[in-house]
PDB file of C-alpha atoms in Angstrom:
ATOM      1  CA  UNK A  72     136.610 245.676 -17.316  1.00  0.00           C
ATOM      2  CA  UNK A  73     135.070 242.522 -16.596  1.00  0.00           C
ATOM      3  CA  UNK A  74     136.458 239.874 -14.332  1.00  0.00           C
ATOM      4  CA  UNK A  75     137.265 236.215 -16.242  1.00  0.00           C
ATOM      5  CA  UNK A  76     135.250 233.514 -16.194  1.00  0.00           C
ATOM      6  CA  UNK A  77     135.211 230.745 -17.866  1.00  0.00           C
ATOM      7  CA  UNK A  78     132.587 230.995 -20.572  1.00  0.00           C
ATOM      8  CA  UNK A  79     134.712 234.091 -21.591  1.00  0.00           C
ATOM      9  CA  UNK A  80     137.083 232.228 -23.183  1.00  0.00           C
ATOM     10  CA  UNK A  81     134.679 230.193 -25.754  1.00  0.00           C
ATOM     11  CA  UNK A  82     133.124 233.858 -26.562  1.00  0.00           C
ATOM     12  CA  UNK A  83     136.753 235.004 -27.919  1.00  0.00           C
ATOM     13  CA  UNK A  84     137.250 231.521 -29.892  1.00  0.00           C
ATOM     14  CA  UNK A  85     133.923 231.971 -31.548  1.00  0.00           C
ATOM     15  CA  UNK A  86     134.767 235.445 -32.603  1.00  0.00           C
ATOM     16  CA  UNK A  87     138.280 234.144 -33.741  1.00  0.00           C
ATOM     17  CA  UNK A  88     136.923 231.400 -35.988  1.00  0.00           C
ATOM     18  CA  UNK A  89     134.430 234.543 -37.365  1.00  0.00           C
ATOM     19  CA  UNK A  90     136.475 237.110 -38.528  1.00  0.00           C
ATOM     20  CA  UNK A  91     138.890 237.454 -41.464  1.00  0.00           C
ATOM     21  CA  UNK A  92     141.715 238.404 -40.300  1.00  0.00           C
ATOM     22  CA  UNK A  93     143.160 238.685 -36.737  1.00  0.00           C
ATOM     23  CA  UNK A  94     145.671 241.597 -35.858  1.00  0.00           C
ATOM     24  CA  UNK A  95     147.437 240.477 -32.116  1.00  0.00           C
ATOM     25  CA  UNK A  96     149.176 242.975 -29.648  1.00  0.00           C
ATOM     26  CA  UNK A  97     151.128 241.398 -27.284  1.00  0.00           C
ATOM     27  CA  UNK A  98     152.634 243.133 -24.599  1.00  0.00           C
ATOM     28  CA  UNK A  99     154.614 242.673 -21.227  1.00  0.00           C
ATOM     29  CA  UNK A 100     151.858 241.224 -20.052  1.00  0.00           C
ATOM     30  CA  UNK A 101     151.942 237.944 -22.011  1.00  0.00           C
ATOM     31  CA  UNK A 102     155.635 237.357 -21.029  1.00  0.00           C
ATOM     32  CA  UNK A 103     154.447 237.663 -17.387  1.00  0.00           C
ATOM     33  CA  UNK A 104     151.702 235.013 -17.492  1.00  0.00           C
ATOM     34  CA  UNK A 105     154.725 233.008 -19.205  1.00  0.00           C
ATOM     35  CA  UNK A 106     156.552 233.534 -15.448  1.00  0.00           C
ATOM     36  CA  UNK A 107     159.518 235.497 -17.341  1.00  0.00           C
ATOM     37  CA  UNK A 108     159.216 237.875 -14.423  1.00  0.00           C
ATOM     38  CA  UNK A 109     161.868 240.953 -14.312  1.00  0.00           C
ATOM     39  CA  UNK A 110     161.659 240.974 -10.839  1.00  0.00           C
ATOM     40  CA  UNK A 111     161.569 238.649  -7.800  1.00  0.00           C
ATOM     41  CA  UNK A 112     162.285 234.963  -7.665  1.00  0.00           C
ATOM     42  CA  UNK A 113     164.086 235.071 -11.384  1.00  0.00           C
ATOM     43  CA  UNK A 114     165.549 238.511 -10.637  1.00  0.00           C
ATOM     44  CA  UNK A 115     167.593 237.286  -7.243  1.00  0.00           C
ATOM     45  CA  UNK A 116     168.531 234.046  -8.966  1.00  0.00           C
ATOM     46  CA  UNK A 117     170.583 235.933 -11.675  1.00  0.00           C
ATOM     47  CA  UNK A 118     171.480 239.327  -9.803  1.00  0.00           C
ATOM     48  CA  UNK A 119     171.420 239.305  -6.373  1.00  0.00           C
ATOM     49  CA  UNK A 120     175.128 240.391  -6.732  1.00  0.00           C
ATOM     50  CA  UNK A 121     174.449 243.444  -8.292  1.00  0.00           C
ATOM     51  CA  UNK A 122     171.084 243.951  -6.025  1.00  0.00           C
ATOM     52  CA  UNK A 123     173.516 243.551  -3.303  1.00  0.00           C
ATOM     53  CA  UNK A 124     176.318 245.698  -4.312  1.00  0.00           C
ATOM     54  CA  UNK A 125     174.605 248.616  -6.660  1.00  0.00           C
ATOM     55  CA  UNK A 126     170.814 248.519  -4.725  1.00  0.00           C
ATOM     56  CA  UNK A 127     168.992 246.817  -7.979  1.00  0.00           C
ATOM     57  CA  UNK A 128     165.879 246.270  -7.619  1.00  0.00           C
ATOM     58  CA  UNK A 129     165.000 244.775 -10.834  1.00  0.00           C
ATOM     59  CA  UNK A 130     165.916 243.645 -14.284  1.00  0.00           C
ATOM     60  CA  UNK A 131     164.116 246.913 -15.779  1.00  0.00           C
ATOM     61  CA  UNK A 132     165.831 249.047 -13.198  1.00  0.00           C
ATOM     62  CA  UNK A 133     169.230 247.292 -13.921  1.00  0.00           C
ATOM     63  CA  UNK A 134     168.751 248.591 -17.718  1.00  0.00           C
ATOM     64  CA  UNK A 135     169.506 251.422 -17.338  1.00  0.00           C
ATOM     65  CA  UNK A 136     171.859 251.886 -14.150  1.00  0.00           C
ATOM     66  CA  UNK A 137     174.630 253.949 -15.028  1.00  0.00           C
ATOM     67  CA  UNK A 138     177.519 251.260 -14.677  1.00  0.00           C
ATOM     68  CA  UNK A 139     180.993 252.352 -14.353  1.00  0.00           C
ATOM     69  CA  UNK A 140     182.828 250.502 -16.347  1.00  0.00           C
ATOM     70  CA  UNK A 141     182.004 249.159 -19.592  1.00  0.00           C
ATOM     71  CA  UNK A 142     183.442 245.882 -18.079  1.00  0.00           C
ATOM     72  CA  UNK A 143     180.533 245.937 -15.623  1.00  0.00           C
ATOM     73  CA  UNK A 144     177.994 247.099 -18.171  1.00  0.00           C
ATOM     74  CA  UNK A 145     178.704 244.300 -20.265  1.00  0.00           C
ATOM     75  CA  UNK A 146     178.408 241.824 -17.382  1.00  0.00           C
ATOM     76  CA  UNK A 147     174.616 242.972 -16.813  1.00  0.00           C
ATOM     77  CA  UNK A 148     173.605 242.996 -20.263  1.00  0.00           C
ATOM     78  CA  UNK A 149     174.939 239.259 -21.020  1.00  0.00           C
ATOM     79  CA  UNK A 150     172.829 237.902 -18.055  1.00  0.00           C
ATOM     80  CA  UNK A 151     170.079 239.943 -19.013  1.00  0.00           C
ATOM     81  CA  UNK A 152     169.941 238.794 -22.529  1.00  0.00           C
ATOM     82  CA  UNK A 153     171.153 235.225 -21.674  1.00  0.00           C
ATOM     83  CA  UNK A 154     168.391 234.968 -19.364  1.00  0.00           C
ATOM     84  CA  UNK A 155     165.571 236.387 -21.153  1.00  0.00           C
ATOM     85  CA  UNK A 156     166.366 234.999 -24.715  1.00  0.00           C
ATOM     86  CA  UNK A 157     168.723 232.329 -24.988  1.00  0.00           C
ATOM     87  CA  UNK A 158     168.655 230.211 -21.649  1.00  0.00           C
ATOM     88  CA  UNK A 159     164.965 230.040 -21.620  1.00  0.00           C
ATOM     89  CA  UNK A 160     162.003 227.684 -22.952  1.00  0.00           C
ATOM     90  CA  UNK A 161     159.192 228.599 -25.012  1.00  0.00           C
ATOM     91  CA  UNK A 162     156.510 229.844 -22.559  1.00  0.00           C
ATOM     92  CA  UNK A 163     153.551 228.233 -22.843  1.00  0.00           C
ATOM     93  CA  UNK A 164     150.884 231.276 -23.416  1.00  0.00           C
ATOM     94  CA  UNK A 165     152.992 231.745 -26.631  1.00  0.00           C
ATOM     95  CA  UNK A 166     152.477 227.995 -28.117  1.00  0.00           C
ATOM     96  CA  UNK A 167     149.279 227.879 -26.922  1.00  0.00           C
ATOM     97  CA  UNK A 168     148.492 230.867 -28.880  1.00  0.00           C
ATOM     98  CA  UNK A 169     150.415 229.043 -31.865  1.00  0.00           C
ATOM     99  CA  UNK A 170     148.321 226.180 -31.666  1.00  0.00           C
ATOM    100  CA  UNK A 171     145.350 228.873 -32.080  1.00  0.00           C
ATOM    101  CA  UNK A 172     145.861 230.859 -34.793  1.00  0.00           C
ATOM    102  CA  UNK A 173     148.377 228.774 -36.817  1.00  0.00           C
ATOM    103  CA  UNK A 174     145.947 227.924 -39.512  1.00  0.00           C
ATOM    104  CA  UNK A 175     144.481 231.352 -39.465  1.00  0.00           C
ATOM    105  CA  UNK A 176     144.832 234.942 -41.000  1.00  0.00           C
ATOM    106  CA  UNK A 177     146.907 236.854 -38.771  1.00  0.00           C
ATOM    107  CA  UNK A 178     149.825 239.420 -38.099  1.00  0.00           C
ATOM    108  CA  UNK A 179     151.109 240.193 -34.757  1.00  0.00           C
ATOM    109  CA  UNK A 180     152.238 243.544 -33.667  1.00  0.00           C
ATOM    110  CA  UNK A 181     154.707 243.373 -30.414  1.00  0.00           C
ATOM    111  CA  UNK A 182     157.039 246.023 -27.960  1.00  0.00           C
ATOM    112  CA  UNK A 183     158.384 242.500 -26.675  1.00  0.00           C
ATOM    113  CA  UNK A 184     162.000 242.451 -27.421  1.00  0.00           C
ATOM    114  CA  UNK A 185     162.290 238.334 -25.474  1.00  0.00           C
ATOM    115  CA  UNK A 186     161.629 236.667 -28.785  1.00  0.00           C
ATOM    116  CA  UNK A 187     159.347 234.239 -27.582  1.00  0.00           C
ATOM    117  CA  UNK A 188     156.628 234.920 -30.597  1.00  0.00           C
ATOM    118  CA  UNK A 189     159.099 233.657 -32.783  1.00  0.00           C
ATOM    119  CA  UNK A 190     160.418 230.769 -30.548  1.00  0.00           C
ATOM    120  CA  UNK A 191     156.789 229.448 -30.361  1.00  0.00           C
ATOM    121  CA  UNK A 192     156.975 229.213 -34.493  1.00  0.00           C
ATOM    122  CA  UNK A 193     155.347 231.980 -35.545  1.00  0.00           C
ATOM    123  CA  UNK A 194     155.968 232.787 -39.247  1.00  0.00           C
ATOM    124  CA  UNK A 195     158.347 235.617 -39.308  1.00  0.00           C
ATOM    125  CA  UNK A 196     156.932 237.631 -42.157  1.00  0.00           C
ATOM    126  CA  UNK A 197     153.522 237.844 -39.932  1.00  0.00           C
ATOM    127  CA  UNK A 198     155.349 239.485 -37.122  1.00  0.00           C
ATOM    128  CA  UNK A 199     156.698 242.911 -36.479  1.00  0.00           C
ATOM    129  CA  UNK A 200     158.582 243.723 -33.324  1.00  0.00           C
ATOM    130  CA  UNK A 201     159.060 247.460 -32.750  1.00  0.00           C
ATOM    131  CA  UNK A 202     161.222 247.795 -29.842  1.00  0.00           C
ATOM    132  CA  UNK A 203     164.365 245.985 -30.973  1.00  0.00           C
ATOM    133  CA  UNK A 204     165.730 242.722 -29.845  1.00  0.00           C
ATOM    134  CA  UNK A 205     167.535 241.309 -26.949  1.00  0.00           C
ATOM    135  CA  UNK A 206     169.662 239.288 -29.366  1.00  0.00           C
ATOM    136  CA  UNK A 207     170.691 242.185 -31.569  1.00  0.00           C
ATOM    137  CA  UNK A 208     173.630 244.789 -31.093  1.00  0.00           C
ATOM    138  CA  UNK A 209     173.976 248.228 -32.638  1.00  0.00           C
ATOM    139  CA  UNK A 210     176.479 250.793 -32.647  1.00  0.00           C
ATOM    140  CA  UNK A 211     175.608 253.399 -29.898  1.00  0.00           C
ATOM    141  CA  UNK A 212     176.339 256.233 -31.958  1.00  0.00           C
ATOM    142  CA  UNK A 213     174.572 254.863 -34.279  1.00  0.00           C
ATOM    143  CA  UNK A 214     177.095 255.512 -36.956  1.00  0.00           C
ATOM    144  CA  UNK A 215     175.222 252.963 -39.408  1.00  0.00           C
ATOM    145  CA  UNK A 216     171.814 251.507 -39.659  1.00  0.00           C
ATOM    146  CA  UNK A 217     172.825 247.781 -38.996  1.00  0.00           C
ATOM    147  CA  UNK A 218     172.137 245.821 -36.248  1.00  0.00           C
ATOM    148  CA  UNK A 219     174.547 242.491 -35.270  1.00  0.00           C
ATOM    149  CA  UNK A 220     173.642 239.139 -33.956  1.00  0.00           C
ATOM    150  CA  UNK A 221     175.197 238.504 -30.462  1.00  0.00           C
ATOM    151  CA  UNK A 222     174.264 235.123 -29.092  1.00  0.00           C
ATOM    152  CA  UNK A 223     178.165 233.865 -29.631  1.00  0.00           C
ATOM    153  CA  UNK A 224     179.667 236.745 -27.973  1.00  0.00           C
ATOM    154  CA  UNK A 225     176.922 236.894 -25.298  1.00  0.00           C
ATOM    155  CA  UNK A 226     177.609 233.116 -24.419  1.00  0.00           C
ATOM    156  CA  UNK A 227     181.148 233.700 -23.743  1.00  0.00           C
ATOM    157  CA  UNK A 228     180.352 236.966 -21.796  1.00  0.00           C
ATOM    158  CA  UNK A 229     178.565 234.748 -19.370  1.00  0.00           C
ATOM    159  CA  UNK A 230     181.336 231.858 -19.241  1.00  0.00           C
ATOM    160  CA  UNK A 231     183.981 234.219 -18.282  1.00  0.00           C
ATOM    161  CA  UNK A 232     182.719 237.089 -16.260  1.00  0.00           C
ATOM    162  CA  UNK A 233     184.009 236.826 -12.694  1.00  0.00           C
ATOM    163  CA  UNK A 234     183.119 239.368 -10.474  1.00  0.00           C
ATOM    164  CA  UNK A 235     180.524 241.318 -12.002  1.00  0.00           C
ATOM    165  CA  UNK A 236     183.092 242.085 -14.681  1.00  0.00           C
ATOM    166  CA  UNK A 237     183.988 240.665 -17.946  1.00  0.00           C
ATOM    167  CA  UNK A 238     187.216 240.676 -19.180  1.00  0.00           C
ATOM    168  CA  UNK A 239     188.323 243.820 -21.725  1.00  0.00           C
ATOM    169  CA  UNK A 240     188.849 241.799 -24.392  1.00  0.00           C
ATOM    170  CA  UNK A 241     185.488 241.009 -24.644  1.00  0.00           C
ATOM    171  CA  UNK A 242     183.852 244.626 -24.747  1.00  0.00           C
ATOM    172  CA  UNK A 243     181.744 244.797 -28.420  1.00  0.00           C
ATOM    173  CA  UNK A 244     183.047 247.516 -30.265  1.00  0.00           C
ATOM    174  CA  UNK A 245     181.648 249.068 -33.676  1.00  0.00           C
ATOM    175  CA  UNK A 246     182.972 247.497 -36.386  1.00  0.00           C
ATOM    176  CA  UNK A 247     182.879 250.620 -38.724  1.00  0.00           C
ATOM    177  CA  UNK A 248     183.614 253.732 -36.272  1.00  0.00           C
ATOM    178  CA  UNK A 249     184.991 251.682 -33.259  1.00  0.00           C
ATOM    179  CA  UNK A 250     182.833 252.905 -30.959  1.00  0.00           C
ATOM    180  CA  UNK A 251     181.071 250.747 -28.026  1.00  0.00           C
ATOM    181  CA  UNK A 252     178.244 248.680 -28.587  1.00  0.00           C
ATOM    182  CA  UNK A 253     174.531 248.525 -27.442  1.00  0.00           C
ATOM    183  CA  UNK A 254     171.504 246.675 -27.227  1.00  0.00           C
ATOM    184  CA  UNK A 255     168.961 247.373 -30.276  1.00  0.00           C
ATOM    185  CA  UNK A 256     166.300 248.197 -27.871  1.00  0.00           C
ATOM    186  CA  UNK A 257     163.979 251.420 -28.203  1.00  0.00           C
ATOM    187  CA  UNK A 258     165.217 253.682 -25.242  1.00  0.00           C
ATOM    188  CA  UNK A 259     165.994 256.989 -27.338  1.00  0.00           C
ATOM    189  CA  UNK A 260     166.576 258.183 -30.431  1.00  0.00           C
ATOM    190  CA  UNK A 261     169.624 256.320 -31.163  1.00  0.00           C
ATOM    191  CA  UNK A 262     167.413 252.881 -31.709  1.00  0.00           C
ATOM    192  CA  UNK A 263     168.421 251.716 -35.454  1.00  0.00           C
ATOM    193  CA  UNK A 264     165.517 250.832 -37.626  1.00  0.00           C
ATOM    194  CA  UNK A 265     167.723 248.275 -39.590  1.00  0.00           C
ATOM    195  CA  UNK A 266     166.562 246.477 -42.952  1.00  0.00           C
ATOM    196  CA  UNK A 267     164.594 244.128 -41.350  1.00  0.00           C
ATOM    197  CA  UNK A 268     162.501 246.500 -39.323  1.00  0.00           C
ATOM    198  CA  UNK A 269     161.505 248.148 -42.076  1.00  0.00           C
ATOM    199  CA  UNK A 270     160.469 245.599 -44.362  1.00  0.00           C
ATOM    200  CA  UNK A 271     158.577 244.302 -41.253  1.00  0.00           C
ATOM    201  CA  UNK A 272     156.677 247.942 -40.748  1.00  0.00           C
ATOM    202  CA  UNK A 273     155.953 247.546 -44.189  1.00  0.00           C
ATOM    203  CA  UNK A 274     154.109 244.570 -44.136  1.00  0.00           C
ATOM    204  CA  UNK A 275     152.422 245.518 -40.953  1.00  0.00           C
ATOM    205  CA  UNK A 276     151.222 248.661 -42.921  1.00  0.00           C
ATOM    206  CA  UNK A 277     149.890 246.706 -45.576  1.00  0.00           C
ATOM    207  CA  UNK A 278     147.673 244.087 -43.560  1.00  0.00           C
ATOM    208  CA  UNK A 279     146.310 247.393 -42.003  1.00  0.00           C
ATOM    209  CA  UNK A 280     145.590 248.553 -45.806  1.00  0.00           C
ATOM    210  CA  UNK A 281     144.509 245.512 -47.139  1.00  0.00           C
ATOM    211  CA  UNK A 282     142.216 244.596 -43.881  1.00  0.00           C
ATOM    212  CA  UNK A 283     141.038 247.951 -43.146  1.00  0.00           C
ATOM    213  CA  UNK A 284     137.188 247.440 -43.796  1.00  0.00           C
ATOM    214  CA  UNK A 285     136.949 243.649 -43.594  1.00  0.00           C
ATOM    215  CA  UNK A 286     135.572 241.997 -40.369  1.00  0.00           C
ATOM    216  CA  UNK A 287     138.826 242.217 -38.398  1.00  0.00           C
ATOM    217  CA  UNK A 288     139.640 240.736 -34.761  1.00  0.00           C
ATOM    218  CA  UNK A 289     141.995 243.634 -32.980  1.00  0.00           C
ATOM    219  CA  UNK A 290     142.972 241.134 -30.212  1.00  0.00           C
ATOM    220  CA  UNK A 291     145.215 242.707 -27.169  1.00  0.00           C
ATOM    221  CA  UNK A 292     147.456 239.905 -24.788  1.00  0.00           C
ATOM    222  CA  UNK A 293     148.980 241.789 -22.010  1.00  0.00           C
ATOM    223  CA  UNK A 294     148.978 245.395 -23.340  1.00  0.00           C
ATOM    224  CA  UNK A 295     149.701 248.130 -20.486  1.00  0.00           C
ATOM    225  CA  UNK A 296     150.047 251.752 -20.340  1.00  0.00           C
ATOM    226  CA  UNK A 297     153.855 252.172 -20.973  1.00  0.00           C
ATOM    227  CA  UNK A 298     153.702 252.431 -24.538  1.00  0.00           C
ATOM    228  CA  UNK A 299     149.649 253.076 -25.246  1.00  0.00           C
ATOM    229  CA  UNK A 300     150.462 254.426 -28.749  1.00  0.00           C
ATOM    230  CA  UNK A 301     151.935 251.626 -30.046  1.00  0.00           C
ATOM    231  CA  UNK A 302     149.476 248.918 -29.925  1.00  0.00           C
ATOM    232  CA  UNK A 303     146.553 250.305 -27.764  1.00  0.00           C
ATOM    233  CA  UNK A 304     145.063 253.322 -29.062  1.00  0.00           C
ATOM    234  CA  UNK A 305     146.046 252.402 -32.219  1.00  0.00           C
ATOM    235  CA  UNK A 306     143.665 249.417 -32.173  1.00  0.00           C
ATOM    236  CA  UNK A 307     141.043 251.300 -30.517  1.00  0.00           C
ATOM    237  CA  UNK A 308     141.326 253.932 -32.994  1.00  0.00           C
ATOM    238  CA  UNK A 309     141.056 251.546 -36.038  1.00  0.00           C
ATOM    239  CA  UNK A 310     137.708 249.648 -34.124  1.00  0.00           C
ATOM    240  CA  UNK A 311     136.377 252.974 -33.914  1.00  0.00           C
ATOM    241  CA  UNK A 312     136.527 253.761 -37.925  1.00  0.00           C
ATOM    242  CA  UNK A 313     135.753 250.095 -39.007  1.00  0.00           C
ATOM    243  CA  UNK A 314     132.497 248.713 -37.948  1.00  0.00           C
ATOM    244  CA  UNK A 315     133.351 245.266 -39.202  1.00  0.00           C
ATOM    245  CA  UNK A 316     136.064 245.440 -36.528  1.00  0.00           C
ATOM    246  CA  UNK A 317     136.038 243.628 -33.100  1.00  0.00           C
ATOM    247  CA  UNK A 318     138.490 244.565 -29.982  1.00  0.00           C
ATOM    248  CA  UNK A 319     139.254 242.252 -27.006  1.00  0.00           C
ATOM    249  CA  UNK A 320     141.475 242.839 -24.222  1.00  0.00           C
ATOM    250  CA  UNK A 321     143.203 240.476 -22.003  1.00  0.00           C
ATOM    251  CA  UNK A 322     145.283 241.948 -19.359  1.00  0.00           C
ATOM    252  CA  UNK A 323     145.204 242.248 -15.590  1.00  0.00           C
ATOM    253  CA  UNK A 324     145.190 245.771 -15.137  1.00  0.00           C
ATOM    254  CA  UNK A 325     142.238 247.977 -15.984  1.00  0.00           C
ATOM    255  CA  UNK A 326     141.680 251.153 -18.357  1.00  0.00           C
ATOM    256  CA  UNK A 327     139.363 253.256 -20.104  1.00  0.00           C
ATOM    257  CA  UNK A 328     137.173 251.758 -23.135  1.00  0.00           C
ATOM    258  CA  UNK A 329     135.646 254.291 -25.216  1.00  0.00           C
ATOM    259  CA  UNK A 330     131.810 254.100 -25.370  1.00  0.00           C
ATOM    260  CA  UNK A 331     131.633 254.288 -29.328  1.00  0.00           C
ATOM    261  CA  UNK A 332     133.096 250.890 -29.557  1.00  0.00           C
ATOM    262  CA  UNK A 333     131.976 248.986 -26.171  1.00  0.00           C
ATOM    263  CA  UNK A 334     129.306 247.253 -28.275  1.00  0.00           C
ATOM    264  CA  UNK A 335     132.026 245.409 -30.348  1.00  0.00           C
ATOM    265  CA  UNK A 336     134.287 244.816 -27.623  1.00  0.00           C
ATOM    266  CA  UNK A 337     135.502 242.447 -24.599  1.00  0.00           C
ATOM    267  CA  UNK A 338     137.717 243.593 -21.834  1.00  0.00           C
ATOM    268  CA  UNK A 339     138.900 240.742 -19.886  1.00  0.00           C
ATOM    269  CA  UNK A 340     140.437 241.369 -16.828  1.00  0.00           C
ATOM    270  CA  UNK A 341     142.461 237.129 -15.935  1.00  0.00           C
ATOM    271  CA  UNK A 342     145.479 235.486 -17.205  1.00  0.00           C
ATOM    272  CA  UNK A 343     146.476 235.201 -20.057  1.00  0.00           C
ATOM    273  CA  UNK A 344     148.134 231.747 -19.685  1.00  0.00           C
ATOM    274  CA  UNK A 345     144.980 230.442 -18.356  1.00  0.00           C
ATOM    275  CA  UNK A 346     142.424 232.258 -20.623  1.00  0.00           C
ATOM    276  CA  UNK A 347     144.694 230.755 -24.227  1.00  0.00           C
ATOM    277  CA  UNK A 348     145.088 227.529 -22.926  1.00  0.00           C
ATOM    278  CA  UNK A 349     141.080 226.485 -22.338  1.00  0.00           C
ATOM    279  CA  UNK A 350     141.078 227.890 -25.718  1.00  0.00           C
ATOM    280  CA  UNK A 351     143.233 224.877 -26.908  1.00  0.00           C
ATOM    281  CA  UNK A 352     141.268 222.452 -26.110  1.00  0.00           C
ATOM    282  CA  UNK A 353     138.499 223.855 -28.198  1.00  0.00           C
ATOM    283  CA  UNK A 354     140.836 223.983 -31.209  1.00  0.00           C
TER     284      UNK A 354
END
């Protein structure tokens, strides 16, 4: 992977302005150069009383620590959500990479569940977001395939929780078989693919079709190893059988490039947020 420079970043613009169509991955990574950091600075200003009390490390940790009480539970989950997707400003990679593609041909493909794409004003039917939501609910059975809007609830969650704990009364509950609530996040096979995840996979699936042999940008922001067969391999796999196709990677980790497509590609290894924002000024 090469290390950025600055010349880097007019190579990717040139190749955006080329192309037909532009297919973007985002990934952790992108929320990081944002500075909406699970861990650290952000992580002891919203839960150092759980760090304290339960040995949290972080907000991924605190995800899935086996709370006792539902009371408890409930407490977490509001800050978590409140934090990451309500009380929280557009992030700047995110409009910057608005302001890039917003008169182009493009669909993004993302496992982030903070909502920023759509903040930034991304057109919702260009956008599919595979590992749930932060601001959707679901029953944790999952008894139906519906998921629930819980920004209202969530806002008094954090108004009245004292103690770590909010009060009973306030515990979401399945409407239809009365059991508890839970996010809409991917963590097992419970996750409900409602109606608007699937119309969304289905026009993901037909930009793939309809793109598949044009000249097509496969452009990665912040795509690790956690989930590689969601984004990654996919759109090294699709490089490899379209030789129209281009693939650049921004991230700050390293990993393997096949050879058969190293000729069509860039792996930059920088920020994000600095890397999309020199880009702006040449747009």
């Amino acid at each position: 992977m090469k290390e950025y420079t600055a010349n880097y970043s007019a190579k990717i613009f040139e190749k955006i302005e080329s192309v037909d169509a532009i297919l973007v991955g985002i990934g952790a990574g992108m929320s990081s150069s944002a500075g909406f950091e699970y861990s650290g600075v952000r992580f002891e200003k919203y839960f150092s009383d759980f760090k304290e009390k339960y040995g949290i490390s972080d907000m991924y940790e605190g995800g899935f620590y086996p709370f006792p009480s539902l009371e408890e539970y409930w407490a977490w989950w509001s800050r978590q959500i409140y934090y990451n997707r309500y009380e929280v400003v557009v992030g700047k990679p995110y409009s910057d990479l608005h302001k890039i593609l917003k008169d182009k041909n493009y669909f993004i493909l993302t496992t982030n569940v903070d909502h920023q794409i759509q903040m930034a004003g991304f057109d919702k039917v260009s956008l599919f977001y595979t590992q749930g939501d932060y601001g959707l609910w679901q029953c944790s059975v999952p008894c139906h395939n519906k998921t629930y809007n819980n920004e209202e609830k969530v806002k008094k969650m954090i108004e009245l929780q004292k103690n770590m704990k909010i009060p009973p009364t306030l515990i979401p509950y399945c409407p239809v078989c009365q059991k508890p609530m839970t996010m809409n996040l991917r963590i097992d096979d419970t996750f409900v693919q409602d109606e608007g995840w699937e119309k969304a996979q289905k026009r993901y699936n037909e930009f793939l079709k309809k793109y598949k042999d044009s000249k097509i940008l496969f452009l990665e922001l912040g795509v690790g190893n956690n989930t590689p067969g969601i984004i990654k391999y996919p759109f090294m796999q699709m490089t490899i059988q379209n030789k129209n196709a281009i693939y650049v990677s921004i991230n700050k980790q390293d990993f393997y490039l096949p050879k058969t497509i190293k000729d069509r590609s860039m792996q930059l290894q920088g920020d994000i947020a600095e890397i999309l924002n020199e880009m702006t000024n040449m747009k």
